[in-house]
Amino acid sequence: MKKKIQLILSMCFALFVFMTINLPSIKLFYSSSIWNILALLGLLVIGIVRKKIIKEKMILLKGIQIKYITFFLLLWGMMLYVSFLYAPKSLSLSDKVQYISVILFSLGIVLFLKKTDMNFLVLYQTSWGIILSLLEATVGIDKNTSLGQNYLTSGVAIAVSIVTFFGYVYASNRSIKIKVLSFPIFLILFVGVTSLRGRTPILLAIIVPFVVLILNTLFETKVKRKILMLLSIVVVAIVSIIVLTYVLPESTINRIFRVFSSLEEEPRYELYKSSFDLIKKNPFGIGLKGTLDYGIMYPHNIFLEFFLVGGYFMIFPLLFLGAFIVNTIRKAFVYKGFSIVWFSLFTYFFLTWNISYDLSSSYLLFTSLTLLVTSTTLNDQFRVDKI
């Protein structure tokens, strides 16, 4: 009986993590802040129930987790402190709640996530991506532009499903037959993401797997295997370019090539330039949402936003957290396992937050980072193929 309860609780906890990652796309069907509240409360309540009532053994807070929590809180603590000092006029109570929720989402996962949750999370994410892909490729999904919904809302969720499922299939030591059978799932997901006009989801859905392949090749110790992996990367890259050229509309292809050929024609170029100028004029930061007081919505780059918010105070928190992340990624590719799945997810959101979105919605970025850190902590206890 206890095992059944543990299984149900694991399914529920994974469901709330899934909701956290997919809040924007879930709101395509019913837009309400209740989803945010439900996801956060679900994480915390299920986590506490498992630890206090069911008496499940949870992850011991030591080593890598303590470092992560310390650097994470140092980063956010510095931004909140500067915001308190400068008190930006545009920083509302609603904004403060959003920033605090980013912290709570991450802490809830690092404290309560278990190894049994991860398979369910991959299952939920892949299934959600398939559902969105089928809907977008056939009838389409209505978006409410007044709520900020657009083609990226569903496109990001589908692309996230692609990189997550890729990480799962690639990291698991399963038979070639099983990996071949995963092809129809990838096909459905790619049909869904290419049916939309967003270039970022399409590009990152391809770039992230290549990053995984390249890093895995670098950490490969056998020379012959490394050469074969490099050749396969080149072949897959050529095939991907050819296929995309024939599948994507000409307008989307032109927008993609514009990123590489003419940066100054990109709308973000002037935005980045203005952000750099603002940082020079305010070396000690302007606080969260402070850019609105200077006529900038947000800089479309998380590093620019960090320095806009906290100024030069952010150098050491970012260096500490950055070094920690690099070391975590190294461990992920040495030990493999589920860490590869969450590295794929984190890489997607990390790249996304360097070209779009702001800190108020960074629960997606930090949730994926927390999953990577926690799974790396668990890597000595399990491998994907043993679950």
CSV table of C-alpha atoms in Angstrom, one decimal:
chain,number,residue,atom,x,y,z
A,1,MET,CA,0.0,0.0,0.0
A,2,LYS,CA,2.8,2.4,0.9
A,3,LYS,CA,4.5,1.8,-2.5
A,4,LYS,CA,1.3,2.7,-4.3
A,5,ILE,CA,1.0,5.9,-2.3
A,6,GLN,CA,4.6,6.7,-3.0
A,7,LEU,CA,4.1,6.1,-6.7
A,8,ILE,CA,1.0,8.3,-6.8
A,9,LEU,CA,2.8,11.1,-4.9
A,10,SER,CA,5.7,10.8,-7.3
A,11,MET,CA,3.4,11.1,-10.3
A,12,CYS,CA,1.8,14.2,-8.7
A,13,PHE,CA,5.1,15.9,-7.8
A,14,ALA,CA,6.3,15.3,-11.4
A,15,LEU,CA,3.0,16.8,-12.7
A,16,PHE,CA,3.5,20.0,-10.7
A,17,VAL,CA,7.1,20.3,-12.0
A,18,PHE,CA,5.7,19.7,-15.5
A,19,MET,CA,3.1,22.5,-14.9
A,20,THR,CA,5.9,24.8,-13.8
A,21,ILE,CA,7.9,24.3,-17.0
A,22,ASN,CA,4.8,24.7,-19.2
A,23,LEU,CA,2.7,27.4,-17.5
A,24,PRO,CA,2.7,29.7,-20.6
A,25,SER,CA,1.4,27.0,-23.0
A,26,ILE,CA,-1.1,25.6,-20.4
A,27,LYS,CA,-2.6,29.1,-20.3
A,28,LEU,CA,-3.4,28.9,-24.0
A,29,PHE,CA,-6.4,26.9,-23.0
A,30,TYR,CA,-7.4,28.7,-19.9
A,31,SER,CA,-5.4,31.8,-18.9
A,32,SER,CA,-5.4,32.4,-15.1
A,33,SER,CA,-2.8,33.0,-12.4
A,34,ILE,CA,-4.4,30.1,-10.6
A,35,TRP,CA,-2.1,27.8,-12.6
A,36,ASN,CA,1.0,29.5,-11.1
A,37,ILE,CA,-0.4,29.2,-7.5
A,38,LEU,CA,-1.5,25.5,-8.1
A,39,ALA,CA,2.0,24.5,-9.5
A,40,LEU,CA,3.9,26.2,-6.6
A,41,LEU,CA,1.6,25.0,-3.8
A,42,GLY,CA,1.5,21.5,-5.4
A,43,LEU,CA,5.3,21.3,-5.3
A,44,LEU,CA,5.6,22.4,-1.7
A,45,VAL,CA,2.6,20.4,-0.3
A,46,ILE,CA,3.5,17.1,-2.1
A,47,GLY,CA,7.1,17.6,-1.0
A,48,ILE,CA,6.3,18.1,2.6
A,49,VAL,CA,3.8,15.3,2.6
A,50,ARG,CA,6.4,12.9,1.2
A,51,LYS,CA,9.0,14.0,3.7
A,52,LYS,CA,6.9,14.5,6.9
A,53,ILE,CA,3.9,12.2,6.6
A,54,ILE,CA,5.0,9.3,4.4
A,55,LYS,CA,8.5,9.5,5.9
A,56,GLU,CA,10.2,9.0,2.5
A,57,LYS,CA,13.9,9.4,2.4
A,58,MET,CA,14.7,12.6,0.6
A,59,ILE,CA,18.0,13.9,-0.8
A,60,LEU,CA,20.4,14.9,1.9
A,61,LEU,CA,21.4,18.5,1.6
A,62,LYS,CA,25.2,18.4,1.3
A,63,GLY,CA,27.9,19.2,-1.1
A,64,ILE,CA,26.6,20.2,-4.5
A,65,GLN,CA,23.1,21.1,-3.3
A,66,ILE,CA,24.3,23.4,-0.5
A,67,LYS,CA,26.6,25.2,-2.9
A,68,TYR,CA,23.8,25.6,-5.4
A,69,ILE,CA,21.4,27.0,-2.8
A,70,THR,CA,24.1,29.3,-1.5
A,71,PHE,CA,25.0,30.8,-4.9
A,72,PHE,CA,21.4,30.9,-6.0
A,73,LEU,CA,20.3,32.8,-2.9
A,74,LEU,CA,23.3,35.1,-3.1
A,75,LEU,CA,22.4,36.0,-6.7
A,76,TRP,CA,18.8,36.8,-5.9
A,77,GLY,CA,19.6,38.3,-2.6
A,78,MET,CA,21.9,40.8,-4.2
A,79,MET,CA,19.2,41.8,-6.8
A,80,LEU,CA,16.5,42.1,-4.1
A,81,TYR,CA,18.8,44.2,-1.9
A,82,VAL,CA,19.6,46.7,-4.8
A,83,SER,CA,15.9,46.8,-5.6
A,84,PHE,CA,15.2,47.6,-2.0
A,85,LEU,CA,17.7,50.5,-2.0
A,86,TYR,CA,16.6,52.1,-5.3
A,87,ALA,CA,12.9,51.2,-5.0
A,88,PRO,CA,12.1,51.4,-8.8
A,89,LYS,CA,8.8,53.1,-9.4
A,90,SER,CA,7.8,50.4,-11.9
A,91,LEU,CA,8.3,47.5,-9.4
A,92,SER,CA,4.8,46.5,-8.3
A,93,LEU,CA,3.5,44.1,-5.7
A,94,SER,CA,2.6,41.6,-8.5
A,95,ASP,CA,6.2,41.8,-9.8
A,96,LYS,CA,7.6,41.1,-6.3
A,97,VAL,CA,5.4,38.0,-6.0
A,98,GLN,CA,6.7,36.8,-9.3
A,99,TYR,CA,10.3,37.1,-8.3
A,100,ILE,CA,9.7,35.4,-5.0
A,101,SER,CA,7.9,32.6,-6.8
A,102,VAL,CA,11.0,32.0,-9.0
A,103,ILE,CA,13.0,31.5,-5.8
A,104,LEU,CA,10.3,29.2,-4.2
A,105,PHE,CA,9.9,27.0,-7.3
A,106,SER,CA,13.7,26.4,-7.4
A,107,LEU,CA,13.9,25.7,-3.7
A,108,GLY,CA,10.9,23.4,-3.8
A,109,ILE,CA,12.5,21.2,-6.5
A,110,VAL,CA,16.0,21.1,-5.0
A,111,LEU,CA,14.6,20.1,-1.6
A,112,PHE,CA,11.9,17.6,-2.6
A,113,LEU,CA,12.7,16.1,-6.1
A,114,LYS,CA,13.2,12.3,-6.1
A,115,LYS,CA,14.7,10.0,-8.8
A,116,THR,CA,11.3,8.3,-9.3
A,117,ASP,CA,9.8,11.6,-10.4
A,118,MET,CA,12.0,12.0,-13.5
A,119,ASN,CA,10.6,9.4,-15.7
A,120,PHE,CA,7.1,10.8,-15.2
A,121,LEU,CA,8.3,14.3,-15.9
A,122,VAL,CA,9.8,13.2,-19.3
A,123,LEU,CA,6.5,11.3,-20.1
A,124,TYR,CA,4.4,14.3,-19.3
A,125,GLN,CA,6.6,16.7,-21.3
A,126,THR,CA,6.8,14.5,-24.4
A,127,SER,CA,3.0,13.8,-24.3
A,128,TRP,CA,2.3,17.6,-24.0
A,129,GLY,CA,4.6,18.3,-26.9
A,130,ILE,CA,2.8,15.7,-29.1
A,131,ILE,CA,-0.6,17.2,-28.2
A,132,LEU,CA,0.4,20.7,-29.0
A,133,SER,CA,2.1,19.6,-32.2
A,134,LEU,CA,-0.9,17.8,-33.5
A,135,LEU,CA,-3.2,20.7,-32.7
A,136,GLU,CA,-0.9,23.3,-34.3
A,137,ALA,CA,-0.3,21.2,-37.4
A,138,THR,CA,-4.0,20.6,-38.0
A,139,VAL,CA,-6.6,23.0,-36.5
A,140,GLY,CA,-4.2,25.5,-34.9
A,141,ILE,CA,-4.4,26.9,-31.4
A,142,ASP,CA,-6.0,30.3,-30.8
A,143,LYS,CA,-3.8,32.8,-29.1
A,144,ASN,CA,-4.9,35.9,-27.1
A,145,THR,CA,-2.4,38.6,-28.1
A,146,SER,CA,-3.7,40.9,-25.4
A,147,LEU,CA,-2.3,38.4,-22.9
A,148,GLY,CA,1.1,38.2,-24.7
A,149,GLN,CA,0.3,34.9,-26.3
A,150,ASN,CA,1.8,34.2,-29.8
A,151,TYR,CA,3.4,31.5,-31.9
A,152,LEU,CA,6.3,31.3,-29.4
A,153,THR,CA,3.9,30.3,-26.6
A,154,SER,CA,3.3,26.9,-28.1
A,155,GLY,CA,6.5,26.8,-30.1
A,156,VAL,CA,8.7,26.9,-27.0
A,157,ALA,CA,6.8,24.1,-25.3
A,158,ILE,CA,7.1,21.9,-28.4
A,159,ALA,CA,10.8,22.6,-28.8
A,160,VAL,CA,11.3,21.9,-25.0
A,161,SER,CA,9.6,18.5,-25.6
A,162,ILE,CA,12.0,17.8,-28.5
A,163,VAL,CA,15.2,18.5,-26.5
A,164,THR,CA,13.9,16.7,-23.4
A,165,PHE,CA,12.9,13.6,-25.3
A,166,PHE,CA,16.2,13.7,-27.2
A,167,GLY,CA,18.2,13.8,-24.0
A,168,TYR,CA,16.2,10.9,-22.6
A,169,VAL,CA,16.6,8.7,-25.7
A,170,TYR,CA,20.3,9.7,-26.1
A,171,ALA,CA,21.3,9.2,-22.5
A,172,SER,CA,19.6,5.9,-22.0
A,173,ASN,CA,21.4,2.7,-22.7
A,174,ARG,CA,18.5,1.2,-24.7
A,175,SER,CA,18.5,-0.9,-27.8
A,176,ILE,CA,18.8,0.5,-31.3
A,177,LYS,CA,15.3,-0.8,-32.0
A,178,ILE,CA,13.9,1.4,-29.2
A,179,LYS,CA,15.7,4.4,-30.5
A,180,VAL,CA,14.4,3.8,-34.0
A,181,LEU,CA,10.9,3.5,-32.7
A,182,SER,CA,11.3,7.0,-31.1
A,183,PHE,CA,11.6,8.5,-34.7
A,184,PRO,CA,7.8,8.9,-35.2
A,185,ILE,CA,7.6,10.9,-31.9
A,186,PHE,CA,10.4,13.2,-33.1
A,187,LEU,CA,8.7,13.5,-36.5
A,188,ILE,CA,5.4,14.7,-34.9
A,189,LEU,CA,7.2,17.1,-32.7
A,190,PHE,CA,9.2,18.6,-35.6
A,191,VAL,CA,6.1,18.9,-37.7
A,192,GLY,CA,4.5,20.8,-34.9
A,193,VAL,CA,7.4,23.2,-34.3
A,194,THR,CA,8.0,23.9,-38.0
A,195,SER,CA,4.3,24.6,-38.6
A,196,LEU,CA,4.8,27.8,-36.5
A,197,ARG,CA,6.5,31.0,-37.6
A,198,GLY,CA,9.0,31.1,-34.7
A,199,ARG,CA,12.6,30.8,-35.8
A,200,THR,CA,14.0,30.5,-32.2
A,201,PRO,CA,12.2,27.3,-31.3
A,202,ILE,CA,13.2,25.7,-34.6
A,203,LEU,CA,16.8,26.7,-34.3
A,204,LEU,CA,17.2,25.8,-30.7
A,205,ALA,CA,15.4,22.4,-31.1
A,206,ILE,CA,18.3,21.6,-33.5
A,207,ILE,CA,21.2,23.5,-31.8
A,208,VAL,CA,20.7,22.0,-28.4
A,209,PRO,CA,20.9,18.3,-29.5
A,210,PHE,CA,24.1,19.3,-31.4
A,211,VAL,CA,25.5,20.8,-28.3
A,212,VAL,CA,24.8,17.6,-26.4
A,213,LEU,CA,26.4,15.5,-29.2
A,214,ILE,CA,29.5,17.7,-29.3
A,215,LEU,CA,30.1,17.8,-25.6
A,216,ASN,CA,29.5,14.1,-25.3
A,217,THR,CA,32.1,13.6,-28.1
A,218,LEU,CA,34.6,15.8,-26.2
A,219,PHE,CA,34.2,13.7,-23.1
A,220,GLU,CA,34.5,10.4,-25.0
A,221,THR,CA,37.8,8.6,-24.1
A,222,LYS,CA,37.9,6.1,-27.0
A,223,VAL,CA,39.5,7.6,-30.1
A,224,LYS,CA,37.7,5.4,-32.7
A,225,ARG,CA,34.4,6.1,-31.1
A,226,LYS,CA,35.2,9.8,-30.9
A,227,ILE,CA,36.0,9.9,-34.7
A,228,LEU,CA,32.7,8.1,-35.5
A,229,MET,CA,30.8,10.5,-33.4
A,230,LEU,CA,32.3,13.5,-35.1
A,231,LEU,CA,31.5,12.1,-38.5
A,232,SER,CA,27.9,11.5,-37.5
A,233,ILE,CA,27.6,15.0,-36.2
A,234,VAL,CA,28.7,16.4,-39.6
A,235,VAL,CA,26.4,14.1,-41.5
A,236,VAL,CA,23.4,15.0,-39.3
A,237,ALA,CA,24.2,18.7,-39.6
A,238,ILE,CA,24.2,18.6,-43.4
A,239,VAL,CA,21.0,16.5,-43.6
A,240,SER,CA,19.3,18.9,-41.1
A,241,ILE,CA,20.2,22.0,-43.2
A,242,ILE,CA,18.9,20.3,-46.4
A,243,VAL,CA,15.6,19.2,-44.8
A,244,LEU,CA,14.9,22.5,-43.2
A,245,THR,CA,15.6,24.3,-46.4
A,246,TYR,CA,12.8,22.3,-48.1
A,247,VAL,CA,10.4,22.3,-45.1
A,248,LEU,CA,10.4,25.8,-43.8
A,249,PRO,CA,8.7,28.7,-45.6
A,250,GLU,CA,11.1,31.2,-47.3
A,251,SER,CA,10.2,34.0,-44.9
A,252,THR,CA,11.2,31.9,-41.9
A,253,ILE,CA,14.5,30.9,-43.6
A,254,ASN,CA,15.3,34.5,-44.4
A,255,ARG,CA,14.7,35.5,-40.8
A,256,ILE,CA,17.0,32.7,-39.6
A,257,PHE,CA,19.8,33.7,-41.9
A,258,ARG,CA,19.4,37.3,-41.0
A,259,VAL,CA,20.6,36.4,-37.4
A,260,PHE,CA,23.9,35.2,-38.8
A,261,SER,CA,24.4,37.6,-41.8
A,262,SER,CA,23.4,41.0,-40.5
A,263,LEU,CA,23.2,41.5,-36.8
A,264,GLU,CA,22.7,45.3,-37.1
A,265,GLU,CA,19.4,44.7,-38.9
A,266,GLU,CA,18.1,42.8,-35.9
A,267,PRO,CA,15.7,44.9,-33.7
A,268,ARG,CA,17.5,43.6,-30.6
A,269,TYR,CA,20.8,45.3,-31.7
A,270,GLU,CA,19.6,48.8,-30.7
A,271,LEU,CA,18.1,47.4,-27.5
A,272,TYR,CA,21.4,45.8,-26.5
A,273,LYS,CA,23.2,49.0,-27.3
A,274,SER,CA,20.8,51.0,-25.1
A,275,SER,CA,21.2,48.5,-22.3
A,276,PHE,CA,25.0,48.8,-22.4
A,277,ASP,CA,24.8,52.6,-22.2
A,278,LEU,CA,22.4,52.3,-19.3
A,279,ILE,CA,24.8,50.0,-17.4
A,280,LYS,CA,27.6,52.5,-17.9
A,281,LYS,CA,25.5,55.3,-16.5
A,282,ASN,CA,24.3,53.2,-13.5
A,283,PRO,CA,27.3,51.0,-12.4
A,284,PHE,CA,25.6,50.1,-9.2
A,285,GLY,CA,22.3,49.0,-10.8
A,286,ILE,CA,18.8,50.3,-11.0
A,287,GLY,CA,16.8,47.4,-9.4
A,288,LEU,CA,14.3,44.9,-10.7
A,289,LYS,CA,12.0,46.4,-13.3
A,290,GLY,CA,14.1,49.5,-13.2
A,291,THR,CA,14.5,49.5,-16.9
A,292,LEU,CA,10.9,50.5,-17.3
A,293,ASP,CA,11.7,53.8,-15.6
A,294,TYR,CA,14.2,54.4,-18.5
A,295,GLY,CA,11.9,53.5,-21.3
A,296,ILE,CA,13.3,49.9,-21.8
A,297,MET,CA,10.8,47.1,-21.5
A,298,TYR,CA,13.5,44.5,-20.8
A,299,PRO,CA,16.9,43.9,-22.5
A,300,HIS,CA,16.2,40.5,-24.0
A,301,ASN,CA,19.4,39.1,-22.5
A,302,ILE,CA,19.6,37.7,-19.0
A,303,PHE,CA,23.2,38.8,-18.4
A,304,LEU,CA,22.4,42.4,-19.4
A,305,GLU,CA,19.4,42.3,-17.1
A,306,PHE,CA,21.5,41.0,-14.2
A,307,PHE,CA,23.9,43.9,-14.5
A,308,LEU,CA,21.1,46.4,-15.1
A,309,VAL,CA,19.4,45.2,-11.9
A,310,GLY,CA,22.4,44.9,-9.6
A,311,GLY,CA,25.3,46.6,-11.4
A,312,TYR,CA,28.8,45.6,-10.6
A,313,PHE,CA,27.6,43.9,-7.4
A,314,MET,CA,26.5,41.0,-9.6
A,315,ILE,CA,30.0,40.1,-10.8
A,316,PHE,CA,30.9,37.8,-7.9
A,317,PRO,CA,27.5,36.1,-7.6
A,318,LEU,CA,27.6,35.4,-11.3
A,319,LEU,CA,31.2,34.2,-11.2
A,320,PHE,CA,30.4,31.8,-8.3
A,321,LEU,CA,27.2,30.5,-9.9
A,322,GLY,CA,28.8,30.3,-13.4
A,323,ALA,CA,31.8,28.3,-12.2
A,324,PHE,CA,29.5,26.0,-10.3
A,325,ILE,CA,27.3,25.4,-13.4
A,326,VAL,CA,30.3,24.6,-15.5
A,327,ASN,CA,31.5,22.0,-13.0
A,328,THR,CA,28.0,20.5,-12.8
A,329,ILE,CA,27.9,20.2,-16.6
A,330,ARG,CA,31.3,18.5,-16.6
A,331,LYS,CA,30.0,16.0,-14.0
A,332,ALA,CA,26.8,15.5,-16.1
A,333,PHE,CA,28.8,14.3,-19.1
A,334,VAL,CA,31.2,12.2,-17.1
A,335,TYR,CA,28.4,10.3,-15.3
A,336,LYS,CA,25.7,10.6,-18.0
A,337,GLY,CA,22.2,9.4,-16.8
A,338,PHE,CA,19.3,11.8,-16.4
A,339,SER,CA,21.7,14.7,-16.1
A,340,ILE,CA,21.9,14.8,-19.9
A,341,VAL,CA,18.1,15.2,-20.1
A,342,TRP,CA,18.1,18.2,-17.8
A,343,PHE,CA,21.3,19.6,-19.4
A,344,SER,CA,19.4,19.7,-22.7
A,345,LEU,CA,16.4,21.4,-21.0
A,346,PHE,CA,18.7,23.9,-19.2
A,347,THR,CA,20.7,24.7,-22.4
A,348,TYR,CA,17.5,25.4,-24.3
A,349,PHE,CA,16.2,27.9,-21.7
A,350,PHE,CA,19.7,29.4,-21.1
A,351,LEU,CA,20.0,30.2,-24.8
A,352,THR,CA,16.4,31.4,-24.9
A,353,TRP,CA,16.9,33.8,-22.0
A,354,ASN,CA,19.9,35.3,-23.8
A,355,ILE,CA,17.8,36.4,-26.7
A,356,SER,CA,14.4,37.0,-25.1
A,357,TYR,CA,12.2,37.1,-22.0
A,358,ASP,CA,13.1,38.6,-18.6
A,359,LEU,CA,13.8,37.7,-15.0
A,360,SER,CA,10.1,37.8,-14.0
A,361,SER,CA,9.5,34.6,-16.0
A,362,SER,CA,12.9,33.1,-15.2
A,363,TYR,CA,11.3,30.3,-13.1
A,364,LEU,CA,11.6,28.3,-16.4
A,365,LEU,CA,15.4,28.8,-16.6
A,366,PHE,CA,16.0,28.3,-12.9
A,367,THR,CA,13.7,25.3,-12.7
A,368,SER,CA,15.7,23.6,-15.4
A,369,LEU,CA,19.0,24.5,-13.7
A,370,THR,CA,17.7,23.1,-10.5
A,371,LEU,CA,16.7,19.8,-12.2
A,372,LEU,CA,20.2,19.6,-13.7
A,373,VAL,CA,21.9,20.2,-10.3
A,374,THR,CA,19.6,17.8,-8.4
A,375,SER,CA,19.9,15.0,-11.0
A,376,THR,CA,23.7,15.4,-10.9
A,377,THR,CA,23.5,14.9,-7.2
A,378,LEU,CA,21.6,11.7,-7.7
A,379,ASN,CA,23.8,10.4,-10.4
A,380,ASP,CA,25.8,8.1,-8.1
A,381,GLN,CA,22.5,6.5,-7.1
A,382,PHE,CA,21.0,5.6,-10.5
A,383,ARG,CA,21.3,5.6,-14.3
A,384,VAL,CA,18.5,6.2,-16.8
A,385,ASP,CA,18.5,2.6,-18.0
A,386,LYS,CA,18.1,1.3,-14.4
A,387,ILE,CA,14.8,3.1,-13.8
